[in-house]
Short mmCIF file of C-alpha atoms in Angstrom, two decimals:
data_model
loop_
_atom_site.label_atom_id
_atom_site.label_comp_id
_atom_site.label_asym_id
_atom_site.label_seq_id
_atom_site.Cartn_x
_atom_site.Cartn_y
_atom_site.Cartn_z
CA MET Q 1 10.69 -15.86 -19.57
CA LYS Q 2 10.58 -18.04 -16.45
CA SER Q 3 12.96 -15.63 -14.71
CA VAL Q 4 10.75 -12.64 -15.61
CA ARG Q 5 7.73 -14.51 -14.20
CA ASN Q 6 9.66 -15.28 -11.00
CA HIS Q 7 10.48 -11.59 -10.57
CA LEU Q 8 6.99 -10.41 -11.49
CA SER Q 9 5.24 -12.28 -8.68
CA LEU Q 10 7.08 -10.41 -5.93
CA VAL Q 11 7.24 -7.14 -7.90
CA ILE Q 12 3.42 -7.12 -8.30
CA ALA Q 13 2.87 -7.87 -4.61
CA LEU Q 14 5.28 -5.08 -3.63
CA LEU Q 15 3.73 -2.70 -6.16
CA SER Q 16 0.27 -3.13 -4.64
CA ILE Q 17 1.65 -2.33 -1.17
CA LEU Q 18 3.56 0.72 -2.44
CA PHE Q 19 0.55 1.96 -4.43
CA SER Q 20 -1.88 1.67 -1.53
CA MET Q 21 0.67 3.31 0.77
CA GLN Q 22 1.21 6.26 -1.57
CA VAL Q 23 -2.54 6.65 -2.21
CA PHE Q 24 -3.04 6.72 1.57
CA PHE Q 25 -0.38 9.48 1.84
CA ILE Q 26 -2.07 11.49 -0.92
CA VAL Q 27 -5.47 11.21 0.77
CA GLU Q 28 -3.91 12.20 4.12
CA ARG Q 29 -2.31 15.24 2.51
CA ALA Q 30 -5.54 16.13 0.70
CA ILE Q 31 -7.51 15.93 3.95
CA ASP Q 32 -4.91 18.03 5.78
CA ALA Q 33 -4.91 20.61 2.97
CA TYR Q 34 -8.72 20.64 2.97
CA LYS Q 35 -8.74 21.11 6.75
CA ILE Q 36 -6.42 24.12 6.41
CA ASN Q 37 -8.74 25.44 3.72
CA LEU Q 38 -11.74 24.92 6.00
CA SER Q 39 -10.02 26.50 8.98
CA GLN Q 40 -9.36 29.61 6.91
CA ASN Q 41 -13.05 29.89 6.08
CA TYR Q 42 -14.34 28.81 9.45
CA SER Q 43 -14.57 31.27 12.31
CA VAL Q 44 -16.40 31.72 15.58
CA ILE Q 45 -18.27 34.86 16.48
CA ALA Q 46 -18.00 36.11 20.06
CA VAL Q 47 -20.01 38.94 21.60
CA SER Q 48 -18.37 40.82 24.47
CA LYS Q 49 -19.48 43.60 26.80
CA LYS Q 50 -16.06 45.19 26.67
CA GLU Q 51 -13.04 45.21 24.40
CA VAL Q 52 -10.95 41.99 24.34
CA SER Q 53 -7.47 41.98 22.81
CA VAL Q 54 -6.03 39.25 20.54
CA ASP Q 55 -3.66 38.12 23.32
CA GLU Q 56 -6.54 37.83 25.78
CA PHE Q 57 -8.45 35.65 23.32
CA LYS Q 58 -5.34 33.47 22.77
CA LYS Q 59 -5.06 33.04 26.55
CA ILE Q 60 -8.68 31.83 26.71
CA ASN Q 61 -7.96 28.99 24.25
CA SER Q 62 -4.74 28.39 22.32
CA ILE Q 63 -6.62 27.25 19.20
CA ILE Q 64 -7.52 30.92 18.55
CA SER Q 65 -4.97 32.35 16.15
CA ASN Q 66 -6.47 35.79 15.55
CA SER Q 67 -9.40 38.01 16.41
CA GLN Q 68 -10.95 40.75 14.43
CA GLU Q 69 -13.51 43.21 15.67
CA ILE Q 70 -16.59 43.40 13.47
CA SER Q 71 -17.58 46.98 12.84
CA PRO Q 72 -21.19 47.76 13.92
CA ASP Q 73 -21.44 50.39 11.15
CA SER Q 74 -23.43 48.23 8.71
CA VAL Q 75 -26.09 47.57 11.37
CA ILE Q 76 -26.19 51.17 12.48
CA LYS Q 77 -26.47 52.40 8.88
CA ARG Q 78 -29.80 50.59 8.53
CA LEU Q 79 -31.11 52.37 11.64
CA SER Q 80 -29.51 55.74 11.02
CA SER Q 81 -32.21 57.14 8.71
CA ASP Q 82 -34.59 57.77 11.66
CA MET Q 83 -31.99 58.76 14.24
CA LYS Q 84 -30.07 61.84 15.16
CA SER Q 85 -26.28 61.67 14.94
CA THR Q 86 -25.93 62.18 18.73
CA ASN Q 87 -28.19 59.22 19.33
CA ILE Q 88 -26.21 57.14 16.85
CA GLU Q 89 -22.98 57.89 18.75
CA LEU Q 90 -24.72 56.97 22.00
CA LEU Q 91 -25.97 53.73 20.46
CA LYS Q 92 -22.45 52.92 19.26
CA LEU Q 93 -21.16 53.24 22.83
CA THR Q 94 -23.84 50.95 24.25
CA LEU Q 95 -23.58 48.26 21.58
CA PRO Q 96 -21.50 45.18 22.61
CA LYS Q 97 -18.29 44.31 20.77
CA PHE Q 98 -18.54 41.68 18.05
CA TYR Q 99 -15.43 39.58 17.31
CA LYS Q 100 -14.66 37.19 14.48
CA LEU Q 101 -12.22 34.58 15.87
CA SER Q 102 -9.93 32.76 13.43
CA LEU Q 103 -8.59 29.36 14.47
CA GLY Q 104 -5.13 27.80 14.04
CA TYR Q 105 -6.52 24.59 12.54
CA TYR Q 106 -9.81 22.94 11.77
CA PRO Q 107 -11.09 21.75 15.14
CA SER Q 108 -12.96 18.61 16.06
CA PRO Q 109 -16.56 18.98 17.42
CA GLN Q 110 -15.17 18.39 20.95
CA GLU Q 111 -12.66 21.21 20.49
CA VAL Q 112 -15.40 23.53 19.25
CA LYS Q 113 -17.46 22.74 22.35
CA LYS Q 114 -14.46 23.29 24.61
CA LEU Q 115 -13.71 26.61 22.89
CA ARG Q 116 -17.33 27.73 23.37
CA ASP Q 117 -17.22 26.78 27.07
CA ASN Q 118 -13.87 28.54 27.60
CA LEU Q 119 -15.15 31.69 25.94
CA LEU Q 120 -18.35 31.74 28.00
CA GLU Q 121 -16.34 31.29 31.20
CA ASN Q 122 -14.98 34.78 30.55
CA SER Q 123 -17.29 37.23 32.35
CA SER Q 124 -17.23 39.86 29.61
CA ILE Q 125 -18.24 37.43 26.80
CA THR Q 126 -21.99 37.11 26.66
CA LYS Q 127 -22.64 35.09 23.53
CA VAL Q 128 -20.79 32.76 21.22
CA GLU Q 129 -21.89 31.57 17.80
CA ASP Q 130 -19.81 28.56 16.65
CA PHE Q 131 -21.95 27.37 13.67
CA SER Q 132 -21.50 23.90 15.17
CA HIS Q 133 -24.20 22.23 13.06
CA ASN Q 134 -22.48 23.10 9.74
CA HIS Q 135 -19.11 22.36 11.27
CA ASP Q 136 -20.14 18.92 12.50
CA THR Q 137 -21.55 17.88 9.13
CA VAL Q 138 -18.36 18.84 7.26
CA TYR Q 139 -16.14 17.31 9.93
CA LYS Q 140 -18.05 14.00 9.93
CA LEU Q 141 -17.86 13.84 6.14
CA LEU Q 142 -14.09 14.31 6.30
CA LEU Q 143 -13.82 11.68 9.00
CA LEU Q 144 -15.92 9.24 6.99
CA PHE Q 145 -13.76 9.79 3.90
CA LYS Q 146 -10.59 9.26 5.90
CA ASN Q 147 -11.93 6.08 7.52
CA VAL Q 148 -13.05 4.64 4.19
CA VAL Q 149 -9.60 5.24 2.71
CA SER Q 150 -7.89 3.78 5.81
CA LEU Q 151 -10.11 0.71 5.65
CA PHE Q 152 -9.38 0.32 1.95
CA SER Q 153 -5.62 0.57 2.63
CA ILE Q 154 -5.84 -2.03 5.42
CA VAL Q 155 -7.77 -4.43 3.15
CA VAL Q 156 -5.15 -3.98 0.40
CA LEU Q 157 -2.39 -4.50 2.97
CA VAL Q 158 -3.96 -7.71 4.33
CA VAL Q 159 -4.54 -9.12 0.83
CA THR Q 160 -0.98 -8.24 -0.18
CA VAL Q 161 0.51 -9.74 2.97
CA LEU Q 162 -1.38 -12.97 2.18
CA LEU Q 163 -0.03 -12.79 -1.38
CA ILE Q 164 3.49 -12.27 -0.04
CA PHE Q 165 3.18 -15.24 2.32
CA LYS Q 166 2.09 -17.40 -0.61
CA GLU Q 167 5.10 -16.06 -2.49
CA LEU Q 168 7.26 -16.84 0.54
CA ARG Q 169 6.26 -20.51 0.39
CA ILE Q 170 7.10 -20.67 -3.33
CA TRP Q 171 10.46 -18.98 -2.71
CA GLN Q 172 11.16 -21.30 0.22
CA TYR Q 173 10.59 -24.31 -2.00
CA LYS Q 174 12.59 -22.81 -4.87
CA HIS Q 175 15.59 -21.66 -2.87
CA ASN Q 176 15.76 -24.47 -0.30
CA GLU Q 177 17.24 -26.92 -2.80
CA ARG Q 178 19.99 -24.55 -3.93
CA MET Q 179 20.79 -23.50 -0.34
CA SER Q 180 21.00 -27.15 0.73
CA ILE Q 181 23.32 -28.05 -2.15
CA MET Q 182 25.55 -25.07 -1.34
CA GLY Q 183 25.55 -26.18 2.30
CA LEU Q 184 26.76 -29.65 1.27
CA PHE Q 185 29.90 -28.02 -0.12
CA GLY Q 186 30.47 -25.90 2.98
CA ALA Q 187 29.05 -22.54 1.91
CA ALA Q 188 28.63 -20.17 4.85
CA LEU Q 189 25.09 -18.92 5.61
CA TRP Q 190 25.73 -15.48 4.08
CA LEU Q 191 26.92 -17.06 0.83
CA ARG Q 192 23.97 -19.48 0.70
CA SER Q 193 21.53 -16.62 1.22
CA ALA Q 194 23.33 -14.09 -0.97
CA VAL Q 195 21.42 -15.02 -4.15
CA LEU Q 196 18.13 -14.78 -2.29
CA PHE Q 197 18.90 -11.35 -0.82
CA ARG Q 198 20.21 -10.10 -4.17
CA LEU Q 199 17.04 -11.25 -5.93
CA SER Q 200 14.73 -9.73 -3.34
CA ILE Q 201 16.59 -6.41 -3.34
CA VAL Q 202 16.51 -6.30 -7.15
CA ASP Q 203 12.74 -6.97 -7.05
CA ALA Q 204 12.30 -4.27 -4.40
CA LEU Q 205 14.19 -1.77 -6.56
CA ILE Q 206 12.17 -2.70 -9.67
CA ALA Q 207 8.89 -2.25 -7.73
CA SER Q 208 10.15 1.04 -6.21
CA PHE Q 209 11.23 2.55 -9.53
CA LEU Q 210 7.97 1.53 -11.18
CA SER Q 211 5.84 3.16 -8.48
CA ILE Q 212 8.12 6.23 -8.32
CA GLY Q 213 7.74 6.56 -12.11
CA VAL Q 214 3.95 6.21 -12.01
CA PHE Q 215 3.47 8.72 -9.16
CA ALA Q 216 5.99 11.17 -10.65
CA TYR Q 217 3.93 11.05 -13.87
CA LEU Q 218 0.61 11.36 -12.02
CA SER Q 219 1.88 14.35 -10.01
CA SER Q 220 2.25 16.34 -13.22
CA TYR Q 221 -0.88 14.99 -14.91
CA PRO Q 222 -3.15 18.05 -15.52
CA TRP Q 223 -6.47 16.24 -14.95
CA ILE Q 224 -5.45 15.13 -11.44
CA ILE Q 225 -4.08 18.56 -10.49
CA GLU Q 226 -7.33 20.08 -11.75
CA GLN Q 227 -9.41 17.75 -9.53
CA PHE Q 228 -7.68 19.03 -6.40
CA ARG Q 229 -7.80 22.66 -7.55
CA SER Q 230 -11.54 22.35 -8.15
CA ILE Q 231 -12.06 21.75 -4.41
CA GLY Q 232 -9.72 24.64 -3.62
CA ILE Q 233 -6.69 22.73 -2.41
CA ASP Q 234 -3.17 22.28 -3.66
CA VAL Q 235 -1.77 18.85 -2.77
CA VAL Q 236 1.75 17.46 -3.21
CA ILE Q 237 0.90 14.19 -4.97
CA PHE Q 238 4.48 13.03 -5.05
CA ASN Q 239 7.46 14.49 -3.23
CA PRO Q 240 10.44 13.35 -5.34
CA ILE Q 241 12.88 13.09 -2.42
CA ASP Q 242 10.83 12.18 0.68
CA ASP Q 243 8.33 9.90 -1.05
CA SER Q 244 11.02 8.17 -3.14
CA LEU Q 245 13.03 7.44 0.01
CA ILE Q 246 9.95 6.08 1.81
CA ILE Q 247 8.97 3.90 -1.18
CA VAL Q 248 12.49 2.47 -1.63
CA GLY Q 249 12.86 2.00 2.14
CA VAL Q 250 9.52 0.19 2.56
CA ALA Q 251 10.08 -2.04 -0.51
CA ILE Q 252 13.62 -3.03 0.55
CA SER Q 253 12.53 -3.62 4.17
CA ILE Q 254 9.67 -5.92 3.09
CA SER Q 255 11.97 -7.82 0.72
CA ILE Q 256 14.68 -8.23 3.33
CA ILE Q 257 12.14 -9.45 5.91
CA LEU Q 258 10.81 -11.91 3.31
CA ALA Q 259 14.31 -13.18 2.48
CA SER Q 260 15.25 -13.40 6.18
CA LEU Q 261 12.11 -15.46 6.92
CA ILE Q 262 13.16 -17.88 4.18
CA VAL Q 263 16.72 -18.10 5.54
CA VAL Q 264 15.44 -18.62 9.11
CA GLY Q 265 12.87 -21.20 7.94
CA HIS Q 266 15.42 -23.05 5.80
CA LYS Q 267 15.83 -26.68 6.80
CA GLU Q 268 18.87 -28.40 5.46
CA GLU Q 269 18.21 -31.59 3.56
CA ALA Q 270 20.93 -34.10 2.92
CA MET F 1 49.56 -44.25 6.83
CA ASP F 2 47.29 -41.30 7.70
CA LYS F 3 43.81 -42.13 8.80
CA VAL F 4 41.15 -40.02 7.07
CA ILE F 5 38.25 -41.53 9.01
CA ILE F 6 38.24 -43.05 12.49
CA ALA F 7 34.99 -44.31 14.04
CA LYS F 8 34.92 -45.51 17.65
CA ASP F 9 31.78 -47.08 19.12
CA LEU F 10 29.80 -45.08 16.60
CA SER F 11 26.02 -45.32 16.88
CA LEU F 12 23.67 -43.55 14.50
CA ALA F 13 19.94 -43.03 14.74
CA TYR F 14 17.24 -40.87 13.19
CA SER F 15 14.94 -38.73 15.26
CA ASN F 16 12.66 -41.68 16.14
CA ASN F 17 15.67 -42.99 18.08
CA GLU F 18 15.72 -46.36 16.31
CA THR F 19 19.42 -47.26 16.14
CA ILE F 20 20.57 -47.83 12.58
CA ILE F 21 24.31 -48.27 13.14
CA ASN F 22 25.27 -49.75 16.50
CA LYS F 23 28.69 -49.24 18.12
CA ALA F 24 30.69 -49.46 14.90
CA ASN F 25 34.49 -49.36 14.95
CA PHE F 26 36.43 -48.85 11.73
CA SER F 27 39.05 -46.66 10.14
CA ILE F 28 39.84 -45.63 6.59
CA ASN F 29 43.31 -44.64 5.43
CA SER F 30 44.26 -41.80 3.16
CA ALA F 31 44.05 -42.79 -0.56
CA ASP F 32 41.89 -45.83 0.20
CA PHE F 33 39.14 -46.81 -2.22
CA VAL F 34 36.30 -48.13 -0.08
CA PHE F 35 33.00 -49.76 -0.92
CA ILE F 36 30.17 -49.88 1.60
CA THR F 37 27.51 -52.43 0.78
CA GLY F 38 24.44 -53.79 2.49
CA ALA F 39 20.80 -54.57 1.92
CA SER F 40 18.26 -51.79 1.37
CA GLY F 41 17.60 -49.98 4.62
CA SER F 42 20.71 -51.45 6.27
CA GLY F 43 22.13 -47.98 6.96
CA LYS F 44 24.67 -47.47 4.12
CA SER F 45 23.44 -44.02 3.14
CA THR F 46 22.95 -43.10 6.80
CA LEU F 47 26.60 -43.89 7.46
CA LEU F 48 27.67 -41.85 4.43
CA LYS F 49 25.46 -38.96 5.59
CA SER F 50 27.18 -38.99 8.96
CA LEU F 51 30.58 -38.74 7.25
CA PHE F 52 29.81 -35.26 5.92
CA GLY F 53 28.03 -34.16 9.08
CA GLY F 54 24.51 -34.55 7.68
CA LEU F 55 23.41 -36.53 10.74
CA LYS F 56 24.14 -36.06 14.44
CA LEU F 57 25.90 -38.92 16.15
CA LYS F 58 23.84 -40.81 18.71
CA GLN F 59 26.87 -42.11 20.53
CA GLY F 60 30.62 -42.63 20.14
CA SER F 61 33.13 -40.68 18.13
CA LEU F 62 33.65 -40.03 14.43
CA VAL F 63 36.72 -38.16 13.17
CA VAL F 64 36.80 -37.13 9.48
CA GLY F 65 39.92 -35.41 8.10
CA GLY F 66 41.06 -34.73 11.65
CA VAL F 67 37.75 -33.09 12.60
CA GLU F 68 35.63 -34.63 15.38
CA LEU F 69 32.01 -34.59 14.21
CA GLY F 70 30.35 -35.00 17.62
CA ASN F 71 28.88 -31.61 18.64
CA ILE F 72 30.67 -29.89 15.75
CA SER F 73 30.02 -26.16 15.24
CA ARG F 74 28.45 -24.95 11.98
CA SER F 75 31.57 -23.06 10.91
CA ARG F 76 33.82 -26.06 11.60
CA LEU F 77 31.43 -28.29 9.65
CA ASN F 78 31.52 -25.86 6.71
CA PHE F 79 35.33 -25.92 6.90
CA LEU F 80 35.31 -29.75 6.72
CA ARG F 81 32.80 -29.84 3.86
CA ARG F 82 35.03 -27.54 1.82
CA HIS F 83 37.50 -30.44 1.70
CA ILE F 84 34.99 -33.13 0.73
CA GLY F 85 33.46 -33.89 -2.67
CA ILE F 86 30.00 -35.47 -2.66
CA VAL F 87 28.18 -37.34 -5.42
CA PHE F 88 24.55 -38.41 -5.06
CA GLN F 89 22.39 -40.82 -7.00
CA ASP F 90 20.01 -37.95 -7.86
CA TYR F 91 22.96 -35.67 -8.82
CA LYS F 92 21.82 -32.68 -6.68
CA LEU F 93 22.70 -30.10 -9.31
CA VAL F 94 21.30 -26.55 -9.06
CA LYS F 95 18.79 -26.58 -11.91
CA GLU F 96 18.70 -22.83 -12.46
CA TRP F 97 22.50 -22.67 -12.91
CA ASN F 98 24.31 -23.85 -16.02
CA ILE F 99 26.71 -26.76 -15.67
CA ASP F 100 29.78 -24.47 -15.62
CA LYS F 101 28.41 -22.65 -12.59
CA ASN F 102 27.45 -25.93 -10.91
CA ILE F 103 31.01 -27.22 -11.29
CA MET F 104 32.38 -23.86 -10.16
CA LEU F 105 30.37 -23.93 -6.91
CA PRO F 106 32.97 -25.57 -4.59
CA LEU F 107 35.71 -23.38 -6.09
CA LEU F 108 33.78 -20.18 -5.37
CA ILE F 109 32.97 -21.42 -1.86
CA ASN F 110 36.70 -22.05 -1.36
CA GLY F 111 37.44 -18.48 -2.39
CA TYR F 112 38.88 -18.98 -5.88
CA VAL F 113 38.89 -15.97 -8.21
CA LYS F 114 36.26 -16.41 -10.93
CA SER F 115 38.78 -16.45 -13.82
CA VAL F 116 40.88 -19.15 -12.13
CA ALA F 117 37.73 -21.10 -11.32
CA GLN F 118 36.56 -20.84 -14.96
CA ASN F 119 39.92 -22.28 -16.14
CA GLN F 120 39.51 -25.19 -13.75
CA VAL F 121 35.91 -25.71 -14.96
CA ASP F 122 37.09 -25.85 -18.60
CA LYS F 123 39.69 -28.52 -17.69
CA LEU F 124 37.13 -30.53 -15.71
CA LEU F 125 34.55 -30.38 -18.50
CA LYS F 126 37.19 -31.85 -20.84
CA HIS F 127 38.09 -34.44 -18.20
CA VAL F 128 34.48 -35.64 -17.89
CA ARG F 129 34.06 -35.38 -21.69
CA LEU F 130 31.41 -32.68 -21.55
CA ASN F 131 33.32 -29.73 -23.03
CA HIS F 132 30.83 -29.69 -25.95
CA GLN F 133 27.98 -29.12 -23.49
CA THR F 134 29.41 -25.99 -21.82
CA GLY F 135 26.82 -23.37 -20.88
CA LYS F 136 23.94 -25.86 -20.89
CA TYR F 137 21.58 -26.36 -17.97
CA PRO F 138 21.33 -29.68 -16.05
CA LEU F 139 17.87 -30.50 -17.37
CA GLU F 140 19.16 -30.23 -20.95
CA LEU F 141 21.51 -33.17 -20.30
CA SER F 142 20.94 -36.92 -19.96
CA GLY F 143 21.17 -38.62 -16.56
CA GLY F 144 24.67 -39.94 -17.33
CA GLU F 145 25.85 -36.48 -18.35
CA GLN F 146 24.35 -34.90 -15.23
CA GLN F 147 26.18 -37.42 -13.08
CA ARG F 148 29.43 -36.54 -14.87
CA VAL F 149 28.76 -32.89 -14.06
CA ALA F 150 28.26 -33.91 -10.42
CA MET F 151 31.57 -35.83 -10.59
CA ALA F 152 33.35 -32.81 -12.04
CA ARG F 153 31.91 -30.70 -9.21
CA ALA F 154 33.08 -33.24 -6.63
CA LEU F 155 36.61 -33.17 -8.10
CA ALA F 156 36.80 -29.40 -8.71
CA HIS F 157 38.38 -28.32 -5.43
CA ASN F 158 40.76 -31.29 -5.18
CA PRO F 159 39.12 -32.72 -2.05
CA ILE F 160 40.81 -35.08 0.41
CA LEU F 161 37.73 -37.29 0.38
CA ILE F 162 35.05 -38.15 -2.18
CA LEU F 163 31.79 -39.59 -0.87
CA ALA F 164 29.52 -41.19 -3.46
CA ASP F 165 26.05 -42.48 -2.69
CA GLU F 166 24.92 -44.98 -5.35
CA PRO F 167 26.62 -42.85 -8.05
CA THR F 168 25.67 -45.20 -10.88
CA GLY F 169 22.30 -46.28 -9.51
CA ASN F 170 20.32 -44.51 -12.27
CA LEU F 171 22.79 -44.89 -15.12
CA ASP F 172 23.25 -47.17 -18.12
CA GLU F 173 26.36 -49.32 -18.55
CA TYR F 174 28.31 -46.80 -20.64
CA SER F 175 27.70 -43.89 -18.25
CA SER F 176 28.41 -46.10 -15.23
CA GLY F 177 31.76 -47.09 -16.78
CA LEU F 178 32.69 -43.43 -17.22
CA ILE F 179 31.82 -42.63 -13.58
CA TRP F 180 33.88 -45.57 -12.25
CA ASN F 181 36.83 -44.45 -14.43
CA LEU F 182 36.60 -40.96 -12.99
CA LEU F 183 36.50 -42.25 -9.40
CA GLU F 184 39.44 -44.60 -10.10
CA GLY F 185 41.38 -41.74 -11.69
CA ALA F 186 40.83 -39.48 -8.69
CA ASN F 187 42.00 -42.23 -6.36
CA GLU F 188 45.04 -43.32 -8.39
CA GLN F 189 46.29 -40.02 -9.74
CA LEU F 190 45.27 -37.53 -7.05
CA LYS F 191 45.43 -40.00 -4.13
CA THR F 192 41.97 -38.92 -3.05
CA THR F 193 40.19 -41.20 -0.58
CA VAL F 194 37.02 -42.49 -2.23
CA ILE F 195 34.09 -44.00 -0.33
CA VAL F 196 31.27 -45.42 -2.41
CA VAL F 197 27.95 -46.72 -1.14
CA THR F 198 26.56 -49.23 -3.62
CA HIS F 199 24.52 -52.38 -4.05
CA ASN F 200 26.90 -53.90 -6.57
CA ILE F 201 30.67 -53.57 -6.75
CA PRO F 202 31.66 -53.38 -10.43
CA LYS F 203 33.72 -56.32 -11.63
CA THR F 204 35.82 -54.33 -14.08
CA LEU F 205 37.47 -52.14 -11.47
CA ASN F 206 41.28 -51.72 -11.70
CA VAL F 207 41.99 -50.47 -8.19
CA ASN F 208 42.57 -52.30 -4.95
CA TYR F 209 39.72 -51.57 -2.67
CA LYS F 210 38.44 -52.18 0.83
CA HIS F 211 34.94 -53.50 1.33
CA PHE F 212 32.75 -52.85 4.36
CA HIS F 213 29.43 -54.60 4.67
CA ILE F 214 26.60 -53.45 6.92
CA GLU F 215 24.22 -55.98 8.42
CA TYR F 216 21.84 -55.61 11.37
CA GLY F 217 23.49 -52.34 12.38
CA SER F 218 27.02 -53.76 12.47
CA ILE F 219 29.83 -52.90 10.09
CA HIS F 220 32.42 -55.50 9.22
CA GLU F 221 35.22 -55.56 6.72
CA VAL F 222 34.95 -58.18 3.97
CA CYS F 223 38.31 -59.69 3.14
#
């Protein structure tokens, strides 16, 4: 029972770090997926005196991924009832070209402004509509969400680090006596620290497998998948290979640093 | 006769630089049984501590088992300690290990295979009359039994030197008698050099022994 309690204290501290880290990854992925979703729905309208090709638009600003000419037919149709067909053709020739510009990713407000300026620098482009007000609101909301999650992760990290340092002091006290006794009989440093490293690696593996299990379960939990689908995004909640490697790597690194600090801080008593 | 310990102008001090042992000269032969006595705070335990490299020398030279302890490297010190058995008044057993593992410790440090070490542990448990307690943890035993475990651990790797700091200080008469018998046995049968720091030399001892007394920082042999 005592041994389980000894393991639990570090396992719980590691679990909270791994959980906050994975939640941060999920939020990052969700925001990225949502940005892609937004970029697909967001476009800029440019009005030009003459025809501009896709490549010319891309040269103006590399954020532009595609351009599509908007047909003036729908506007002309509304006017056509009172006009002769020859006049309609004439009107078509005099009307400027309207382009819908698709972007490679969801830009920041600064990038939108820069894109607008770049487009207007071109002599043939006379007007640009970037819907910046709507864009700014959505972008700021995203930014706020991301900052709140980052702040939450930092708070969890700080609290957990404090927890781990408290744990470190308990471990130092607990292991110092054994390490000193082993030293009295001539045990080399690696042998004196072996138990400590073995314990910390076992705890790291327990914490890793627990969090891998929980996130693997959550990634297939219908309610969670549904929540992301409802906002039109498809997020990888848990990547079995990459995320597992990161979780195991982080947990083992923290444990080894903890054990090394104890070994370095060990003062031999006699 | 081989000298196991040679001290020349040996001075010892703690970090506050107050000299505890001042320019001591003495030597101890192989298979000697030695008592070190002195009043409380005279420096008995400090001297013993210096013999296993637990304290840096302030001045002079101290050779233990052919190894000079002045400015000794950590690996050389570990090598020396693998040939010394130590017994303390407070036993210094690893509480989270059972007594078998505690006794096995010096054998594992010396590179014995676990099965061989376990055989040796079984013999030692019989020798210290604790074979019925195998598998138990130190805190499940009485003080006398814990000290016998510490004795078994000190004897396990057949050391050239046993250092004992007040080994019977906390024990009743019966347990003390058993500890003295074990130390005598190691000295007589295995020819191990035994150095004991104590307040009182037992009167019932059957071995010839040397007696060093420490007073005001000086060590002198009592004839």
